[in-house]
mmCIF file of C-alpha atoms in Angstrom:
data_model
loop_
_atom_site.group_PDB
_atom_site.id
_atom_site.type_symbol
_atom_site.label_atom_id
_atom_site.label_comp_id
_atom_site.label_asym_id
_atom_site.label_seq_id
_atom_site.Cartn_x
_atom_site.Cartn_y
_atom_site.Cartn_z
ATOM 1 C CA UNK A 64 -15.896 -22.805 -26.272
ATOM 2 C CA UNK A 65 -18.753 -25.190 -25.512
ATOM 3 C CA UNK A 66 -21.545 -24.362 -23.095
ATOM 4 C CA UNK A 67 -20.251 -27.041 -20.704
ATOM 5 C CA UNK A 68 -16.756 -25.500 -20.744
ATOM 6 C CA UNK A 69 -18.191 -22.063 -20.036
ATOM 7 C CA UNK A 70 -20.203 -23.479 -17.127
ATOM 8 C CA UNK A 71 -17.141 -25.188 -15.637
ATOM 9 C CA UNK A 72 -14.916 -22.126 -16.122
ATOM 10 C CA UNK A 73 -17.384 -19.756 -14.434
ATOM 11 C CA UNK A 74 -16.406 -20.449 -10.784
ATOM 12 C CA UNK A 75 -12.683 -20.354 -11.666
ATOM 13 C CA UNK A 76 -13.056 -16.965 -13.349
ATOM 14 C CA UNK A 77 -15.009 -15.656 -10.351
ATOM 15 C CA UNK A 78 -12.342 -16.864 -7.907
ATOM 16 C CA UNK A 79 -9.619 -15.266 -10.016
ATOM 17 C CA UNK A 80 -11.517 -11.979 -10.028
ATOM 18 C CA UNK A 81 -11.969 -12.108 -6.261
ATOM 19 C CA UNK A 82 -8.247 -12.818 -5.907
ATOM 20 C CA UNK A 83 -7.447 -9.768 -8.025
ATOM 21 C CA UNK A 84 -9.654 -7.561 -5.841
ATOM 22 C CA UNK A 85 -8.029 -8.954 -2.704
ATOM 23 C CA UNK A 86 -4.534 -8.279 -4.070
ATOM 24 C CA UNK A 87 -5.507 -4.702 -4.977
ATOM 25 C CA UNK A 88 -6.844 -4.062 -1.476
ATOM 26 C CA UNK A 89 -3.765 -5.576 0.169
ATOM 27 C CA UNK A 90 -1.390 -3.597 -2.061
ATOM 28 C CA UNK A 91 -3.279 -0.376 -1.291
ATOM 29 C CA UNK A 92 -3.158 -0.806 2.498
ATOM 30 C CA UNK A 93 0.442 0.502 2.890
ATOM 31 C CA UNK A 94 -0.728 3.801 1.393
ATOM 32 C CA UNK A 95 -2.992 4.176 4.432
ATOM 33 C CA UNK A 96 -0.135 3.806 6.921
ATOM 34 C CA UNK A 97 0.190 7.556 7.713
ATOM 35 C CA UNK A 98 -3.419 7.501 8.918
ATOM 36 C CA UNK A 99 -2.533 5.020 11.667
ATOM 37 C CA UNK A 100 -0.134 7.363 13.424
ATOM 38 C CA UNK A 101 -1.322 9.009 16.667
ATOM 39 C CA UNK A 102 -3.100 12.304 16.175
ATOM 40 C CA UNK A 103 -4.259 13.987 12.999
ATOM 41 C CA UNK A 104 -1.793 13.960 10.108
ATOM 42 C CA UNK A 105 -0.279 17.326 9.219
ATOM 43 C CA UNK A 106 -1.222 18.657 5.766
ATOM 44 C CA UNK A 107 -1.539 22.032 4.086
ATOM 45 C CA UNK A 108 -5.339 22.113 3.780
ATOM 46 C CA UNK A 109 -6.329 19.199 5.997
ATOM 47 C CA UNK A 110 -7.763 21.279 8.840
ATOM 48 C CA UNK A 111 -9.993 23.266 6.471
ATOM 49 C CA UNK A 112 -11.732 20.075 5.357
ATOM 50 C CA UNK A 113 -12.126 18.896 8.952
ATOM 51 C CA UNK A 114 -14.005 22.113 9.737
ATOM 52 C CA UNK A 115 -16.176 21.743 6.648
ATOM 53 C CA UNK A 116 -17.046 18.146 7.513
ATOM 54 C CA UNK A 117 -18.029 19.269 11.016
ATOM 55 C CA UNK A 118 -20.125 22.151 9.648
ATOM 56 C CA UNK A 119 -21.901 19.917 7.112
ATOM 57 C CA UNK A 120 -22.645 17.288 9.756
ATOM 58 C CA UNK A 121 -24.085 20.007 11.988
ATOM 59 C CA UNK A 122 -26.290 21.260 9.135
ATOM 60 C CA UNK A 123 -27.521 17.731 8.426
ATOM 61 C CA UNK A 124 -28.372 17.269 12.098
ATOM 62 C CA UNK A 125 -30.656 20.317 11.757
ATOM 63 C CA UNK A 126 -32.320 18.999 8.595
ATOM 64 C CA UNK A 127 -30.426 21.164 6.085
ATOM 65 C CA UNK A 128 -29.174 18.776 3.411
ATOM 66 C CA UNK A 129 -27.306 21.278 1.234
ATOM 67 C CA UNK A 130 -26.227 24.293 3.290
ATOM 68 C CA UNK A 131 -24.878 26.850 0.873
ATOM 69 C CA UNK A 132 -23.803 28.931 3.863
ATOM 70 C CA UNK A 133 -21.784 27.740 6.863
ATOM 71 C CA UNK A 134 -22.951 30.251 9.513
ATOM 72 C CA UNK A 135 -20.155 29.416 11.981
ATOM 73 C CA UNK A 136 -17.401 30.415 9.542
ATOM 74 C CA UNK A 137 -15.982 33.883 8.958
ATOM 75 C CA UNK A 138 -15.934 34.817 12.662
ATOM 76 C CA UNK A 139 -19.665 34.160 12.864
ATOM 77 C CA UNK A 140 -20.551 36.181 9.768
ATOM 78 C CA UNK A 141 -20.842 33.005 7.705
ATOM 79 C CA UNK A 142 -19.174 31.883 4.499
ATOM 80 C CA UNK A 143 -20.948 30.553 1.413
ATOM 81 C CA UNK A 144 -18.520 27.651 1.026
ATOM 82 C CA UNK A 145 -20.782 25.096 -0.649
ATOM 83 C CA UNK A 146 -22.316 27.721 -2.892
ATOM 84 C CA UNK A 147 -19.003 27.767 -4.742
ATOM 85 C CA UNK A 148 -17.096 24.658 -3.631
ATOM 86 C CA UNK A 149 -18.164 21.166 -4.702
ATOM 87 C CA UNK A 150 -19.816 19.288 -1.795
ATOM 88 C CA UNK A 151 -19.649 15.567 -2.600
ATOM 89 C CA UNK A 152 -16.271 14.774 -1.022
ATOM 90 C CA UNK A 153 -17.599 15.950 2.360
ATOM 91 C CA UNK A 154 -20.644 13.681 2.383
ATOM 92 C CA UNK A 155 -18.918 10.466 3.614
ATOM 93 C CA UNK A 156 -17.120 12.365 6.380
ATOM 94 C CA UNK A 157 -20.282 14.160 7.460
ATOM 95 C CA UNK A 158 -22.158 10.848 7.573
ATOM 96 C CA UNK A 159 -19.409 9.357 9.734
ATOM 97 C CA UNK A 160 -19.470 12.393 12.032
ATOM 98 C CA UNK A 161 -23.216 12.002 12.465
ATOM 99 C CA UNK A 162 -22.832 8.413 13.706
ATOM 100 C CA UNK A 163 -20.261 9.349 16.338
ATOM 101 C CA UNK A 164 -16.816 9.724 14.782
ATOM 102 C CA UNK A 165 -14.904 12.943 15.409
ATOM 103 C CA UNK A 166 -14.584 15.259 12.400
ATOM 104 C CA UNK A 167 -10.816 14.646 12.304
ATOM 105 C CA UNK A 168 -11.283 10.865 12.274
ATOM 106 C CA UNK A 169 -14.018 11.266 9.663
ATOM 107 C CA UNK A 170 -11.567 13.194 7.497
ATOM 108 C CA UNK A 171 -8.957 10.439 7.817
ATOM 109 C CA UNK A 172 -11.497 7.738 6.991
ATOM 110 C CA UNK A 173 -12.578 9.775 3.967
ATOM 111 C CA UNK A 174 -8.967 9.851 2.763
ATOM 112 C CA UNK A 175 -8.721 6.073 3.199
ATOM 113 C CA UNK A 176 -11.997 5.533 1.343
ATOM 114 C CA UNK A 177 -10.888 7.765 -1.536
ATOM 115 C CA UNK A 178 -7.598 5.881 -1.945
ATOM 116 C CA UNK A 179 -9.291 2.473 -1.876
ATOM 117 C CA UNK A 180 -12.071 3.419 -4.293
ATOM 118 C CA UNK A 181 -9.600 4.994 -6.722
ATOM 119 C CA UNK A 182 -7.528 1.811 -6.707
ATOM 120 C CA UNK A 183 -10.609 -0.308 -7.398
ATOM 121 C CA UNK A 184 -11.714 2.024 -10.201
ATOM 122 C CA UNK A 185 -8.306 1.825 -11.904
ATOM 123 C CA UNK A 186 -8.269 -1.954 -11.447
ATOM 124 C CA UNK A 187 -11.715 -2.396 -13.000
ATOM 125 C CA UNK A 188 -11.012 -0.181 -15.999
ATOM 126 C CA UNK A 189 -7.638 -1.675 -16.913
ATOM 127 C CA UNK A 190 -8.786 -5.244 -16.167
ATOM 128 C CA UNK A 191 -11.539 -4.754 -18.741
ATOM 129 C CA UNK A 192 -8.811 -3.911 -21.276
ATOM 130 C CA UNK A 193 -5.943 -6.302 -20.571
ATOM 131 C CA UNK A 194 -6.901 -8.720 -17.812
ATOM 132 C CA UNK A 195 -6.321 -9.312 -14.107
ATOM 133 C CA UNK A 196 -2.566 -8.804 -13.894
ATOM 134 C CA UNK A 197 -2.687 -5.519 -15.798
ATOM 135 C CA UNK A 198 -5.580 -4.357 -13.621
ATOM 136 C CA UNK A 199 -3.647 -5.046 -10.427
ATOM 137 C CA UNK A 200 -0.545 -3.299 -11.779
ATOM 138 C CA UNK A 201 -2.589 -0.270 -12.833
ATOM 139 C CA UNK A 202 -4.265 -0.043 -9.430
ATOM 140 C CA UNK A 203 -0.900 -0.094 -7.648
ATOM 141 C CA UNK A 204 0.616 2.487 -10.015
ATOM 142 C CA UNK A 205 -2.447 4.720 -9.677
ATOM 143 C CA UNK A 206 -2.418 4.508 -5.883
ATOM 144 C CA UNK A 207 1.281 5.284 -5.474
ATOM 145 C CA UNK A 208 1.496 7.933 -8.174
ATOM 146 C CA UNK A 209 3.385 10.678 -6.304
ATOM 147 C CA UNK A 210 0.873 13.460 -6.890
ATOM 148 C CA UNK A 211 -1.938 11.166 -5.726
ATOM 149 C CA UNK A 212 -0.225 10.596 -2.379
ATOM 150 C CA UNK A 213 0.790 14.256 -2.162
ATOM 151 C CA UNK A 214 -2.873 15.208 -2.512
ATOM 152 C CA UNK A 215 -3.645 12.995 0.466
ATOM 153 C CA UNK A 216 -0.800 13.615 2.875
ATOM 154 C CA UNK A 217 1.049 16.773 1.845
ATOM 155 C CA UNK A 218 -1.700 18.992 0.469
ATOM 156 C CA UNK A 219 -4.565 17.382 2.387
ATOM 157 C CA UNK A 220 -6.745 18.225 -0.629
ATOM 158 C CA UNK A 221 -9.684 15.922 0.065
ATOM 159 C CA UNK A 222 -11.912 16.977 -2.890
ATOM 160 C CA UNK A 223 -9.083 16.678 -5.419
ATOM 161 C CA UNK A 224 -8.090 13.334 -3.902
ATOM 162 C CA UNK A 225 -11.663 12.061 -4.250
ATOM 163 C CA UNK A 226 -11.694 13.198 -7.881
ATOM 164 C CA UNK A 227 -9.216 10.403 -8.686
ATOM 165 C CA UNK A 228 -12.059 7.914 -8.130
ATOM 166 C CA UNK A 229 -14.076 9.173 -11.101
ATOM 167 C CA UNK A 230 -11.406 9.456 -13.804
ATOM 168 C CA UNK A 231 -11.032 5.716 -14.638
ATOM 169 C CA UNK A 232 -14.800 5.274 -14.412
ATOM 170 C CA UNK A 233 -15.355 8.019 -17.004
ATOM 171 C CA UNK A 234 -12.866 6.481 -19.452
ATOM 172 C CA UNK A 235 -14.322 3.037 -18.815
ATOM 173 C CA UNK A 236 -17.857 4.274 -19.483
ATOM 174 C CA UNK A 237 -16.856 6.038 -22.714
ATOM 175 C CA UNK A 238 -15.069 2.942 -23.967
ATOM 176 C CA UNK A 239 -18.099 0.764 -23.262
ATOM 177 C CA UNK A 240 -20.374 3.342 -24.883
ATOM 178 C CA UNK A 241 -18.365 3.163 -28.102
ATOM 179 C CA UNK A 242 -17.639 -0.575 -28.194
ATOM 180 C CA UNK A 243 -20.741 -2.153 -26.637
ATOM 181 C CA UNK A 244 -23.714 -3.283 -28.679
ATOM 182 C CA UNK A 245 -25.952 -1.638 -26.059
ATOM 183 C CA UNK A 246 -24.575 1.898 -25.557
ATOM 184 C CA UNK A 247 -27.384 3.157 -23.316
ATOM 185 C CA UNK A 248 -26.327 1.526 -19.983
ATOM 186 C CA UNK A 249 -22.686 2.708 -20.166
ATOM 187 C CA UNK A 250 -23.869 6.114 -21.323
ATOM 188 C CA UNK A 251 -25.984 6.399 -18.182
ATOM 189 C CA UNK A 252 -23.292 5.314 -15.733
ATOM 190 C CA UNK A 253 -20.873 7.552 -17.588
ATOM 191 C CA UNK A 254 -23.264 10.407 -16.850
ATOM 192 C CA UNK A 255 -23.260 9.402 -13.184
ATOM 193 C CA UNK A 256 -19.443 9.359 -13.160
ATOM 194 C CA UNK A 257 -19.285 12.823 -14.742
ATOM 195 C CA UNK A 258 -21.864 14.093 -12.249
ATOM 196 C CA UNK A 259 -19.799 12.676 -9.408
ATOM 197 C CA UNK A 260 -16.669 14.396 -10.711
ATOM 198 C CA UNK A 261 -18.371 17.788 -11.135
ATOM 199 C CA UNK A 262 -19.830 17.547 -7.632
ATOM 200 C CA UNK A 263 -16.456 16.471 -6.234
ATOM 201 C CA UNK A 264 -13.944 18.863 -7.828
ATOM 202 C CA UNK A 265 -14.975 21.122 -10.677
ATOM 203 C CA UNK A 266 -11.422 22.069 -11.714
ATOM 204 C CA UNK A 267 -10.536 18.399 -12.227
ATOM 205 C CA UNK A 268 -13.695 18.062 -14.329
ATOM 206 C CA UNK A 269 -12.487 20.939 -16.526
ATOM 207 C CA UNK A 270 -9.085 19.279 -16.928
ATOM 208 C CA UNK A 271 -10.669 15.895 -17.635
ATOM 209 C CA UNK A 272 -13.029 17.141 -20.346
ATOM 210 C CA UNK A 273 -10.417 17.476 -23.163
ATOM 211 C CA UNK A 274 -8.773 14.187 -22.135
ATOM 212 C CA UNK A 275 -12.109 12.369 -22.337
ATOM 213 C CA UNK A 276 -12.897 14.018 -25.672
ATOM 214 C CA UNK A 277 -9.583 12.951 -27.197
ATOM 215 C CA UNK A 278 -10.030 9.433 -25.815
ATOM 216 C CA UNK A 279 -13.543 9.166 -27.285
ATOM 217 C CA UNK A 280 -12.328 10.422 -30.674
ATOM 218 C CA UNK A 281 -9.561 7.822 -30.686
ATOM 219 C CA UNK A 282 -12.061 5.081 -29.847
ATOM 220 C CA UNK A 283 -14.482 5.979 -32.630
ATOM 221 C CA UNK A 284 -11.623 6.432 -35.102
ATOM 222 C CA UNK A 285 -10.287 2.934 -34.395
ATOM 223 C CA UNK A 286 -13.711 1.287 -34.299
ATOM 224 C CA UNK A 287 -15.280 3.287 -37.109
ATOM 225 C CA UNK A 288 -18.395 3.853 -34.973
ATOM 226 C CA UNK A 289 -18.618 7.599 -35.430
ATOM 227 C CA UNK A 290 -22.286 7.647 -34.473
ATOM 228 C CA UNK A 291 -21.318 6.632 -30.943
ATOM 229 C CA UNK A 292 -19.996 10.133 -30.358
ATOM 230 C CA UNK A 293 -23.616 11.160 -29.809
ATOM 231 C CA UNK A 294 -24.200 8.984 -26.684
ATOM 232 C CA UNK A 295 -20.742 9.917 -25.365
ATOM 233 C CA UNK A 296 -21.660 13.590 -25.633
ATOM 234 C CA UNK A 297 -25.078 12.729 -24.243
ATOM 235 C CA UNK A 298 -23.538 11.370 -21.048
ATOM 236 C CA UNK A 299 -21.756 14.679 -20.470
ATOM 237 C CA UNK A 300 -24.880 16.693 -21.268
ATOM 238 C CA UNK A 301 -26.930 14.590 -18.863
ATOM 239 C CA UNK A 302 -24.271 15.054 -16.185
ATOM 240 C CA UNK A 303 -24.358 18.821 -16.633
ATOM 241 C CA UNK A 304 -28.120 18.726 -16.184
ATOM 242 C CA UNK A 305 -27.934 16.549 -13.048
ATOM 243 C CA UNK A 306 -25.243 18.738 -11.462
ATOM 244 C CA UNK A 307 -26.725 22.091 -12.496
ATOM 245 C CA UNK A 308 -27.898 22.864 -8.965
ATOM 246 C CA UNK A 309 -24.211 23.162 -8.052
ATOM 247 C CA UNK A 310 -22.456 24.659 -11.073
ATOM 248 C CA UNK A 311 -25.087 27.198 -12.111
ATOM 249 C CA UNK A 312 -24.664 29.279 -8.904
ATOM 250 C CA UNK A 313 -20.889 29.005 -9.330
ATOM 251 C CA UNK A 314 -21.103 30.298 -12.906
ATOM 252 C CA UNK A 315 -23.671 33.001 -12.165
ATOM 253 C CA UNK A 316 -22.525 34.365 -8.801
ATOM 254 C CA UNK A 317 -18.739 33.967 -8.577
ATOM 255 C CA UNK A 318 -18.099 37.398 -10.047
ATOM 256 C CA UNK A 319 -19.960 39.015 -7.147
ATOM 257 C CA UNK A 320 -17.800 37.638 -4.347
ATOM 258 C CA UNK A 321 -14.248 38.238 -5.547
ATOM 259 C CA UNK A 322 -12.984 34.661 -5.722
ATOM 260 C CA UNK A 323 -10.103 35.838 -7.906
ATOM 261 C CA UNK A 324 -9.015 38.640 -5.564
ATOM 262 C CA UNK A 325 -6.276 38.602 -2.953
ATOM 263 C CA UNK A 326 -2.573 37.668 -2.870
ATOM 264 C CA UNK A 327 -2.980 34.795 -5.326
ATOM 265 C CA UNK A 328 -4.498 37.074 -8.003
ATOM 266 C CA UNK A 329 -6.764 34.193 -8.896
ATOM 267 C CA UNK A 330 -5.538 30.911 -10.294
ATOM 268 C CA UNK A 331 -3.555 32.140 -13.273
ATOM 269 C CA UNK A 332 -0.290 32.068 -11.298
ATOM 270 C CA UNK A 333 -0.934 28.532 -10.070
ATOM 271 C CA UNK A 334 -0.660 26.928 -13.515
ATOM 272 C CA UNK A 335 2.517 26.010 -15.354
ATOM 273 C CA UNK A 336 3.425 28.076 -18.390
ATOM 274 C CA UNK A 337 3.125 26.323 -21.739
ATOM 275 C CA UNK A 338 6.872 26.679 -22.337
ATOM 276 C CA UNK A 339 7.514 24.716 -19.122
ATOM 277 C CA UNK A 340 5.390 21.707 -20.087
ATOM 278 C CA UNK A 341 8.255 20.160 -22.068
ATOM 279 C CA UNK A 342 11.825 20.741 -21.001
ATOM 280 C CA UNK A 343 15.066 19.639 -22.603
ATOM 281 C CA UNK A 344 16.977 18.689 -19.471
ATOM 282 C CA UNK A 345 17.979 15.054 -19.093
ATOM 283 C CA UNK A 346 16.603 14.935 -15.540
ATOM 284 C CA UNK A 347 13.176 16.053 -16.754
#
């Protein structure tokens, strides 16, 4: 293509990209409909996150940027919530609460923001692979994936919902790290995406790690660029360093507070058995 053709096509490509973003936003809006109903939507864990947003906003108002202890919790004895639970998903809600929104409204706006950002992340990643139409389709499928909506409106699991934002960005960064002639920039924003995921929901980060590793191995196998595994691993190592202030206390101190005690007997009963992962029934 000549330089003149590239110059003339530039505005058309930009308009098409803007149209794709607009379509993604419009197609995502129906997923926000439950937030428009009067009152706070009913969800399993929704109220817990409202309280945490309120407590974090109160700490910020007193100049404490990362309160490992919420002194109001536990009947006034305090609970070390953010010493063990990732804090990033509460930051937008706490910022909104500080500027005058109620904690419940801040929670609902955080849910809306998470759904919109996840749709845009899926759109950007898939558009880079197969173009505008595929990007729009991926964003819609990602938004309305049943578990995604269940996280928002049935479970009310704000941190896990926010984790959906980072997953396409991580895969996108690893792909660019392997295929680009300049691997350093995508390696760095891949590290930021991993840091965001660890600080948002550490269990999702643990589940994502083998998926990302398999994806990176497939990329280098197809491209033959085996040396690019080093910057891919470097992005994860850098992310672990940047998020160490959160995960080191979790790793070092969890055994002292009995997180695995109680009726649930820890998390081992929450996971599906290996024999249930593949079933022979036609319905499955």
